[in-house]
Tab-separated table of C-alpha atoms and ligand atoms in Angstrom:
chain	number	residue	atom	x	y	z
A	98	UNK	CA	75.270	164.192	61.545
A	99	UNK	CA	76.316	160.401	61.289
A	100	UNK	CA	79.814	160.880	60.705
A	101	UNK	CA	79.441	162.860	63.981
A	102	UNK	CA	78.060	159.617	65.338
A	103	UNK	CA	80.983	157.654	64.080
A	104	UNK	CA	83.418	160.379	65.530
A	105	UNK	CA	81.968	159.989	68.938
A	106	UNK	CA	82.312	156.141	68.667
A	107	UNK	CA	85.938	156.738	67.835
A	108	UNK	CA	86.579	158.840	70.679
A	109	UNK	CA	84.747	157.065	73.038
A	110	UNK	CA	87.055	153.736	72.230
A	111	UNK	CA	89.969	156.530	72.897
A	112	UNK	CA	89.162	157.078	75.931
A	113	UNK	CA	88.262	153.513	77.764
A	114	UNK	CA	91.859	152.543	76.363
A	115	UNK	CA	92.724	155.286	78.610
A	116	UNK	CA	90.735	153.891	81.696
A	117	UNK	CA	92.857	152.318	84.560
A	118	UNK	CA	89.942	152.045	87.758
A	119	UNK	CA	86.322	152.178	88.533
A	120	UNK	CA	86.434	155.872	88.820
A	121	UNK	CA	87.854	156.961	85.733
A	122	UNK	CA	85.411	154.683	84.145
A	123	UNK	CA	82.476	156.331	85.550
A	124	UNK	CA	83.705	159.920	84.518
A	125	UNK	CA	84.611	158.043	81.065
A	126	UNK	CA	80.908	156.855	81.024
A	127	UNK	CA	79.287	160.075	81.743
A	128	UNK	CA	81.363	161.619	79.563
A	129	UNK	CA	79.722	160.016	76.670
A	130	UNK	CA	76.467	158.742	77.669
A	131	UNK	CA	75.708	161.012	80.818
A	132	UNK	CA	73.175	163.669	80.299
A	133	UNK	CA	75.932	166.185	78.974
A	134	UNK	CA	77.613	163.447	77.398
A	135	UNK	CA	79.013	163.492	73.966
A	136	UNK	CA	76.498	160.924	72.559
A	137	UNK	CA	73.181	162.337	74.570
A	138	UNK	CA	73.681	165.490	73.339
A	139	UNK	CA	74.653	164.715	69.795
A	140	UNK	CA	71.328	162.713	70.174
A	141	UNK	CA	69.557	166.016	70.912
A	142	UNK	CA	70.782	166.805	67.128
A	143	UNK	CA	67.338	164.961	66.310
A	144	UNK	CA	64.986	167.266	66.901
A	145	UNK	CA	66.815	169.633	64.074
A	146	UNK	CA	66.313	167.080	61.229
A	147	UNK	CA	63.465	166.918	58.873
A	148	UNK	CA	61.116	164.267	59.432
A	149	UNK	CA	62.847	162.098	55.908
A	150	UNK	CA	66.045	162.073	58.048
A	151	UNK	CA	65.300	161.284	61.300
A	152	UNK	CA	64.489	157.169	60.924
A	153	UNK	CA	67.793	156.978	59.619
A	154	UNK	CA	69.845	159.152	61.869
A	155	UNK	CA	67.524	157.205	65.242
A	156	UNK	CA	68.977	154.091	63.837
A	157	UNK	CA	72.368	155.076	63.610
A	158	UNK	CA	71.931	156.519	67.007
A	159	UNK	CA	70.853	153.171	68.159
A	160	UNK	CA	73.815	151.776	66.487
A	161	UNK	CA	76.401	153.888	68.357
A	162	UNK	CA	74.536	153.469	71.740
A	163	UNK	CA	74.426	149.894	71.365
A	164	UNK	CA	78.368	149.759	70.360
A	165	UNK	CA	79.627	152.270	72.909
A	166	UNK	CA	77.392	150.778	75.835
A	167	UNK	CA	79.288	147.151	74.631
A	168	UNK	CA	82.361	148.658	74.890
A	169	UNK	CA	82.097	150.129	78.588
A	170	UNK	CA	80.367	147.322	79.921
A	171	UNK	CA	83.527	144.942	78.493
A	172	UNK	CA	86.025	147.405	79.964
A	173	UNK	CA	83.737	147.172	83.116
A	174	UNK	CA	84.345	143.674	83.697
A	175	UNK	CA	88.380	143.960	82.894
A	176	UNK	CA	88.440	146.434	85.747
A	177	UNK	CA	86.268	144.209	88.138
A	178	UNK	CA	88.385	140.962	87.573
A	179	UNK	CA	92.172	143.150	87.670
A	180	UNK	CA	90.528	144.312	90.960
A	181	UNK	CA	89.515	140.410	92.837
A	182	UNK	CA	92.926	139.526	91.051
A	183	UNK	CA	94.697	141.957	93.074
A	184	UNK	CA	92.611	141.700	96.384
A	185	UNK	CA	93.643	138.032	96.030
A	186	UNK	CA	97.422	139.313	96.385
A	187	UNK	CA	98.503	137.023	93.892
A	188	UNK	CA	97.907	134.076	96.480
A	189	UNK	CA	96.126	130.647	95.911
A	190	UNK	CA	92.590	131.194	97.037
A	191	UNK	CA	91.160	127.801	98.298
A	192	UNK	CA	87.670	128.106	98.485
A	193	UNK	CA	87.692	128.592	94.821
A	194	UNK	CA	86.040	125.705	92.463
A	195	UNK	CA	89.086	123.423	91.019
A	196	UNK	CA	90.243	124.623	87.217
A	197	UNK	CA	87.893	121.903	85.155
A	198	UNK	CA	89.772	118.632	84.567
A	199	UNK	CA	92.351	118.984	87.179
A	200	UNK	CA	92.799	115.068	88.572
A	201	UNK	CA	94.619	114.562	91.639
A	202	UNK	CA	97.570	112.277	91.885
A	203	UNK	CA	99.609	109.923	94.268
A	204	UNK	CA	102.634	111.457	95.829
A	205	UNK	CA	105.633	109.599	94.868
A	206	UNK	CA	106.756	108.709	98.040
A	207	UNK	CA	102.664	107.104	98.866
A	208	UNK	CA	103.435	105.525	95.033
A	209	UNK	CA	106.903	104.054	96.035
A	210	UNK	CA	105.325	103.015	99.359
A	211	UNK	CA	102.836	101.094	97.934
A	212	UNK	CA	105.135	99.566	94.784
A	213	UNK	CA	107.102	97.919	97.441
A	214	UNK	CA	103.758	96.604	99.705
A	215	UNK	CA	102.711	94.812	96.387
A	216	UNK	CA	106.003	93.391	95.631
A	217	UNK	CA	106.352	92.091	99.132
A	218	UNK	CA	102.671	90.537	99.118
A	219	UNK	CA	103.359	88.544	96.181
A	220	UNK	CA	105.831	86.257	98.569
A	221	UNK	CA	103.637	86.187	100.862
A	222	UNK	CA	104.468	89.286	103.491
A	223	UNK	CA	101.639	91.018	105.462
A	224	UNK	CA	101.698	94.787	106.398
A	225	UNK	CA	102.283	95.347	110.059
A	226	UNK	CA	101.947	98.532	111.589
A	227	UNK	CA	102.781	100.271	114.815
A	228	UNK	CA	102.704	103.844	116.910
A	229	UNK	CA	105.150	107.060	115.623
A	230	UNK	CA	105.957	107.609	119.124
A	231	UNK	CA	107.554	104.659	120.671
A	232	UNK	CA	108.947	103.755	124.187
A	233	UNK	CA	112.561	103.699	124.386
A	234	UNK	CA	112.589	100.135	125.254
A	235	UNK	CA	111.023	99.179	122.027
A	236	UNK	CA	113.213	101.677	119.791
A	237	UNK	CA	116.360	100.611	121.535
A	238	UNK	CA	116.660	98.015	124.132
A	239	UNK	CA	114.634	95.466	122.401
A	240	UNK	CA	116.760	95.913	119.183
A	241	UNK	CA	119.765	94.934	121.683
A	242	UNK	CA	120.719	98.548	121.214
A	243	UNK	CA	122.841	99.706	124.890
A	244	UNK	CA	122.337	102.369	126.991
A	245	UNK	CA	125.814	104.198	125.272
A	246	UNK	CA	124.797	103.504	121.566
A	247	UNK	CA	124.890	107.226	120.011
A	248	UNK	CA	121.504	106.578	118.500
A	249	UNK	CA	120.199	107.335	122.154
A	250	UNK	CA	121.914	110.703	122.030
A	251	UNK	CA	119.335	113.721	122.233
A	252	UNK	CA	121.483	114.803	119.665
A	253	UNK	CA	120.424	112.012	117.130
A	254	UNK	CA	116.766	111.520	118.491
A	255	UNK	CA	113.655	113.796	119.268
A	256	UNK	CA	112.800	112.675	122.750
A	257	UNK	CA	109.214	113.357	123.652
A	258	UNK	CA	108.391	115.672	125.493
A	259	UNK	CA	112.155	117.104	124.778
A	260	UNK	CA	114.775	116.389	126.475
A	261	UNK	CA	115.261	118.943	128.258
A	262	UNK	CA	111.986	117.816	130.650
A	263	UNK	CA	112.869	114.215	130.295
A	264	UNK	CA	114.683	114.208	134.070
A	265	UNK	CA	110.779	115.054	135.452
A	266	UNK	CA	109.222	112.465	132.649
A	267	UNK	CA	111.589	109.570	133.835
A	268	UNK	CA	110.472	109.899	137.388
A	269	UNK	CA	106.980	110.044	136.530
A	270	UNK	CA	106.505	107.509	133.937
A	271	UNK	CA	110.099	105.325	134.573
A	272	UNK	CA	110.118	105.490	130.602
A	273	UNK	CA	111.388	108.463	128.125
A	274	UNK	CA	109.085	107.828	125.124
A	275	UNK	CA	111.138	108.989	121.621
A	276	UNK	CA	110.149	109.750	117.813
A	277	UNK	CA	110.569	106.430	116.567
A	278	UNK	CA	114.544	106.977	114.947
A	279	UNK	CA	113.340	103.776	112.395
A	280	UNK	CA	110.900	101.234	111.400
A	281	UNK	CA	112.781	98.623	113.375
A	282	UNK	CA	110.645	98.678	116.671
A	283	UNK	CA	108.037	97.221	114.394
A	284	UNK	CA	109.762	94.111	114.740
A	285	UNK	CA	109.780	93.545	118.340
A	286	UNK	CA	105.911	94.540	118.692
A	287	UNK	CA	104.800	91.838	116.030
A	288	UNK	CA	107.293	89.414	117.372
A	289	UNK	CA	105.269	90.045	121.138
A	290	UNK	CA	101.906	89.641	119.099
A	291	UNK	CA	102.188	86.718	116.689
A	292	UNK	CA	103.670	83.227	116.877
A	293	UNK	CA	106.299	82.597	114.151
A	294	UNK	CA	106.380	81.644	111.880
A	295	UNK	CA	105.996	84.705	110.447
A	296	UNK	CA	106.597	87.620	107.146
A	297	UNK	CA	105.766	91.303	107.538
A	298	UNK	CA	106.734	94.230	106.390
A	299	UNK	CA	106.362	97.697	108.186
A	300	UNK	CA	106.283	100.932	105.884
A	301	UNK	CA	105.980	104.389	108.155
A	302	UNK	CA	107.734	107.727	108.970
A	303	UNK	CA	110.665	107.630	110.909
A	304	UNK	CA	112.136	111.132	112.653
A	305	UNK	CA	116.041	111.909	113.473
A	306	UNK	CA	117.666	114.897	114.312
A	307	UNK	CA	118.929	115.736	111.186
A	308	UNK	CA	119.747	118.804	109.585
A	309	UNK	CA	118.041	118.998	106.300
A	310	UNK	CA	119.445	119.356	103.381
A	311	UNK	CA	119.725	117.135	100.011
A	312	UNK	CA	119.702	114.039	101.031
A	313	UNK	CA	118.954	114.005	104.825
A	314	UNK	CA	115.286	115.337	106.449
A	315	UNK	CA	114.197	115.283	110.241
A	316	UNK	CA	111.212	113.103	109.198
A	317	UNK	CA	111.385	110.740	106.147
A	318	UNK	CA	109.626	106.924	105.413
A	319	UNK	CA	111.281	103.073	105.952
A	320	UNK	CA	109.771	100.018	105.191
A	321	UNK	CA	111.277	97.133	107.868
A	322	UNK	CA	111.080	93.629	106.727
A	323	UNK	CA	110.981	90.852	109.246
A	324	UNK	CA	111.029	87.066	108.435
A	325	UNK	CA	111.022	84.281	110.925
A	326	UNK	CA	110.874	80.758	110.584
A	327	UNK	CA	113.016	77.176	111.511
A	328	UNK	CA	116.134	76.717	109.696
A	329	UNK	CA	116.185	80.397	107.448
A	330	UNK	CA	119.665	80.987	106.059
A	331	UNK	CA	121.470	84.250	104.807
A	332	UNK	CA	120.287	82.583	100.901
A	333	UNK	CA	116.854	83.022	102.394
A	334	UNK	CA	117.268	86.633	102.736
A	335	UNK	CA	119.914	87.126	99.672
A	336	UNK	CA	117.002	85.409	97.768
A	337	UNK	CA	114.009	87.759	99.543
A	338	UNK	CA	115.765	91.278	98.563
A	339	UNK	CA	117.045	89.836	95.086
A	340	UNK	CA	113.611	89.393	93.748
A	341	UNK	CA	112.469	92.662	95.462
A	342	UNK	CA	115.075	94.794	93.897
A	343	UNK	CA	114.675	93.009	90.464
A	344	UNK	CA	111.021	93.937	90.814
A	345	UNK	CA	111.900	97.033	91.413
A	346	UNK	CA	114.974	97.973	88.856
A	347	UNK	CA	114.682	95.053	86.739
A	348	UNK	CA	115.732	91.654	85.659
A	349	UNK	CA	119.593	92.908	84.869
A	350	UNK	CA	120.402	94.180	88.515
A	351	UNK	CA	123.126	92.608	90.080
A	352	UNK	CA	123.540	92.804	94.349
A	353	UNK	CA	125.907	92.220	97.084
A	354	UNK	CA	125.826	92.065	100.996
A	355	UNK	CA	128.836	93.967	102.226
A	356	UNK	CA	129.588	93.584	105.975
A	357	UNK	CA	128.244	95.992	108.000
A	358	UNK	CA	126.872	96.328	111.977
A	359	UNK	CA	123.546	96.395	113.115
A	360	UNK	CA	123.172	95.529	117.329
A	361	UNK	CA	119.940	93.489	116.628
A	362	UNK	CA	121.115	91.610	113.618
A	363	UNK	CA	124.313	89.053	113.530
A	364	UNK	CA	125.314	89.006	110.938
A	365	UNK	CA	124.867	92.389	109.344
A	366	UNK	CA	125.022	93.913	105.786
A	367	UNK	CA	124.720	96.758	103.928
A	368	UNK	CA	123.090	95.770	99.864
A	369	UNK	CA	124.614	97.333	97.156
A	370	UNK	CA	123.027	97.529	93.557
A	371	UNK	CA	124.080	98.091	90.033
A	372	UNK	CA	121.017	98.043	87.472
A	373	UNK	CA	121.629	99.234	83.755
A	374	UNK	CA	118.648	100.672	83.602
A	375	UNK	CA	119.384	103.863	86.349
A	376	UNK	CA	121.126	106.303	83.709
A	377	UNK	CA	124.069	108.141	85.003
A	378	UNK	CA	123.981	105.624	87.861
A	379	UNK	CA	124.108	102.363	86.183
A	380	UNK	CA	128.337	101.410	86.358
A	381	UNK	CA	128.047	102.489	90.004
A	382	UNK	CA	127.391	100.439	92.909
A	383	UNK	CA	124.859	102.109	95.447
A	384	UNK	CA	124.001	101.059	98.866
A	385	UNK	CA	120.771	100.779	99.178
A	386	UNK	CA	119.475	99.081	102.942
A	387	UNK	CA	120.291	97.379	105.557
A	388	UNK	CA	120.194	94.000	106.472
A	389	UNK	CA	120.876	90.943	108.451
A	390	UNK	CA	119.938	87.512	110.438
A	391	UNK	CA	118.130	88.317	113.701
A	392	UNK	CA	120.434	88.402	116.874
A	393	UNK	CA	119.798	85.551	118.942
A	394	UNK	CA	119.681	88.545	121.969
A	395	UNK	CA	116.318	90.156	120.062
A	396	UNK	CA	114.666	86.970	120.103
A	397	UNK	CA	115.176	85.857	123.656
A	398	UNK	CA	113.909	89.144	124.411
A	399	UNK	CA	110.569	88.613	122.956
A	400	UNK	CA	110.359	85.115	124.689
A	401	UNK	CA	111.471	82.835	121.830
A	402	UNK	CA	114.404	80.220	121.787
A	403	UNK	CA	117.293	80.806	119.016
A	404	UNK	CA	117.509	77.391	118.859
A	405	UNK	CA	114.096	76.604	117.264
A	406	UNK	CA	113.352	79.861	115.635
A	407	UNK	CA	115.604	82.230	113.635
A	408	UNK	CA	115.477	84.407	110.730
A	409	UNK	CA	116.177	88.050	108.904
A	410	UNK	CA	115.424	91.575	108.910
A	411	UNK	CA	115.789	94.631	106.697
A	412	UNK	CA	115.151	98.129	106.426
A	413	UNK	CA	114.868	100.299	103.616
A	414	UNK	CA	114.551	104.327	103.208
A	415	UNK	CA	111.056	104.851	101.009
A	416	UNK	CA	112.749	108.339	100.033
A	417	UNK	CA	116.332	106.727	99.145
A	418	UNK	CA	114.415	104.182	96.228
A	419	UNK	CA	112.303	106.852	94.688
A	420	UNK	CA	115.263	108.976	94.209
A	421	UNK	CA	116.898	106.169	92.767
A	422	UNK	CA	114.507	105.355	91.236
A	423	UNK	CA	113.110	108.644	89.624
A	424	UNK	CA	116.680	110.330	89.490
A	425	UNK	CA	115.676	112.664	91.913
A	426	UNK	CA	118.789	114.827	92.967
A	427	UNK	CA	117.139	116.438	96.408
A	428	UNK	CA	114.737	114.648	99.426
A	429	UNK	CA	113.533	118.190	100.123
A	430	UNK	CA	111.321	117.969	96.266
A	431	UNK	CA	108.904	115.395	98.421
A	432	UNK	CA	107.965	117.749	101.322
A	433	UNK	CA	107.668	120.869	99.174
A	434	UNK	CA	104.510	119.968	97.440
A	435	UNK	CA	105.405	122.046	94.402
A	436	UNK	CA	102.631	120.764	91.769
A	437	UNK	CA	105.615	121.287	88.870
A	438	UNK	CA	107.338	118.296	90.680
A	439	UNK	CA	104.137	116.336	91.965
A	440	UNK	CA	102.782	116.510	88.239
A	441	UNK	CA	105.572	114.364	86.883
A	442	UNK	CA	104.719	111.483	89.181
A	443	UNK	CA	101.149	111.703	88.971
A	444	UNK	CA	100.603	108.983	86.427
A	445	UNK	CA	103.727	107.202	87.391
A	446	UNK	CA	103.686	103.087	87.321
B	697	LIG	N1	116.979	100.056	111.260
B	697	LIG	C1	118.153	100.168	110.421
B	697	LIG	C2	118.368	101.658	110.076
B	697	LIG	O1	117.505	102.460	110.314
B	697	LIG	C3	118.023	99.379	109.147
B	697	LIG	C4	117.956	97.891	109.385
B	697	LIG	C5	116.743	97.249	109.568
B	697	LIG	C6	119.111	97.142	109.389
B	697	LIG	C7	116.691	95.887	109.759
B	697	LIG	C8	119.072	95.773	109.586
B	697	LIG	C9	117.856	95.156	109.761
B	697	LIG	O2	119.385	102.021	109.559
């Protein structure tokens, strides 16, 4: 009578292997423990024994019950949890708890931003901040930027409201207001707020019309730099983004201003780097801002005399260093917010 016991256990394992949903596990249940079930009735056995083998056989009994009521309650729970798995479609479900010492992280570009803030501060630059959506004057005119300039092209800048309404805008409002195309309008609203002399710098988002791809992406970050003061010279500024980038890449970096054209700096450059320690990048030179010493135009504009006051300005692309920076190959890895690539920065310094 207990091997039969032993057989039933057996069989019963058999058949929750066998059991794929809630319903087959019922059946499978009352197959063994229902009231015709294999073990209930097997149970029944009892009443046939003599009274010298019935303690033993009731404990066996209470043996297999125990083992085979373990078993489908386990199986049970498999089926319940395949079952939210599925209902969940496989997607990330929010409202769920966090998994148990998950730590959040800065993203790189918010770790970059603030790298360059604290490298800035320690010569004695302030954060200055102004609106995403900007008038054209201050985007364009006030940089001495003209009316022609292909910056001002709807095809290079996100007008707002669009450009196809900006006929019915311009008669309302005598200004088309645009998604600022760079940092640089920064400079003319501090230069309106706060006697020189004076040393900011202005990180924020910046929006083109640009198709994405790699290395370019309709919204991405700057950080403008602005310095003003009597008597600055283009050492001033050489001197400025030499200690920055040596911050930055370290002591070994070599730079050099290459002539370039900005309209509301005179002269302009473009800075080029070499640093040993970027890898595969370290016997190339690789432009990384712009620069220059502000046009005389930009500051009569905001009511100051070139003859007192001058000074420099640069702009930098918070996307272009931590590429450089972090070897990163493609700008669309910061907008993705794929934890696989966000987890590598996390602890960054
Ligand atoms: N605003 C320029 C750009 O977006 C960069 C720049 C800033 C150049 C300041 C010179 C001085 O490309």
């Amino acid at each position: 009578m207990e091997n039969d016991l032993q057989a039933i256990v057996v069989q019963a394992e058999a058949i929750i292997a066998q059991v794929a949903s809630q319903s087959d596990w019922e059946q499978a249940k009352a197959s063994v423990l229902g009231p015709n079930g294999s073990l209930t009735q097997a149970a029944k056995g009892i009443g046939k024994l003599s009274k010298e083998e019935r303690p033993s056989f009731g404990q066996a009994l209470n043996q297999a019950k125990k083992k085979v009521e373990s078993l489908f309650k386990t199986s049970l729970e498999a089926i319940e949890n395949h079952a939210d798995l599925e209902s969940l479609g496989k997607k990330i479900d929010p409202t769920l708890p966090p998994s148990p010492g998950y730590l959040g992280g800065t993203h790189p570009l918010t770790h970059v931003r603030r790298k360059i803030v604290s490298i800035f501060r320690k010569i004695g630059f302030t954060v200055a901040e102004a609106t995403e959506v900007e008038t054209e004057w201050f985007c364009f005119d006030a940089l001495n930027t003209p009316e022609d300039h292909p910056a001002r092209d709807a095809q290079d800048t996100l007008f707002f409201p669009p450009h196809s309404e900006w006929a019915n805008v311009k008669r309302k409002t005598q200004e088309a207001h645009v998604l600022r195309t760079h940092t640089s309008s920064v400079q003319i609203r501090t230069l309106l707020k706060e006697p020189p002399p004076l040393r900011i710098i202005a990180p924020g988002r910046c929006f083109r019309r640009d198709t994405v791809d790699a290395t370019h992406s309709a919204n991405f970050h700057q950080t403008e730099g602005l310095y003003v003061d009597k008597m600055v010279t283009i050492r001033d500024l050489k001197g400025v983004l030499d200690f920055f980038l040596k911050e930055l890449f370290g002591n070994q970096l070599e730079t050099r201003l290459r002539p370039s054209f900005f309209p509301f700096t005179e002269p302009s450059f473009e800075v080029d780097l070499r640093a040993p320690s970027l890898g595969k990048l370290s016997n190339k030179w690789i432009e990384i801002m712009g620069c220059g010493m502000v046009d005389p135009e930009v500051l009569k504009l905001v009511n100051l005399d070139p003859k007192e006051w001058n000074g420099f300005a640069f702009g930098l692309g918070i996307e272009r260093i931590a590429m450089i920076l972090h070897g990163i190959d493609d700008i669309r890895h910061f907008y993705q917010n794929d934890q696989r690539f966000l987890n590598q920065f996390s602890n960054a310094t």
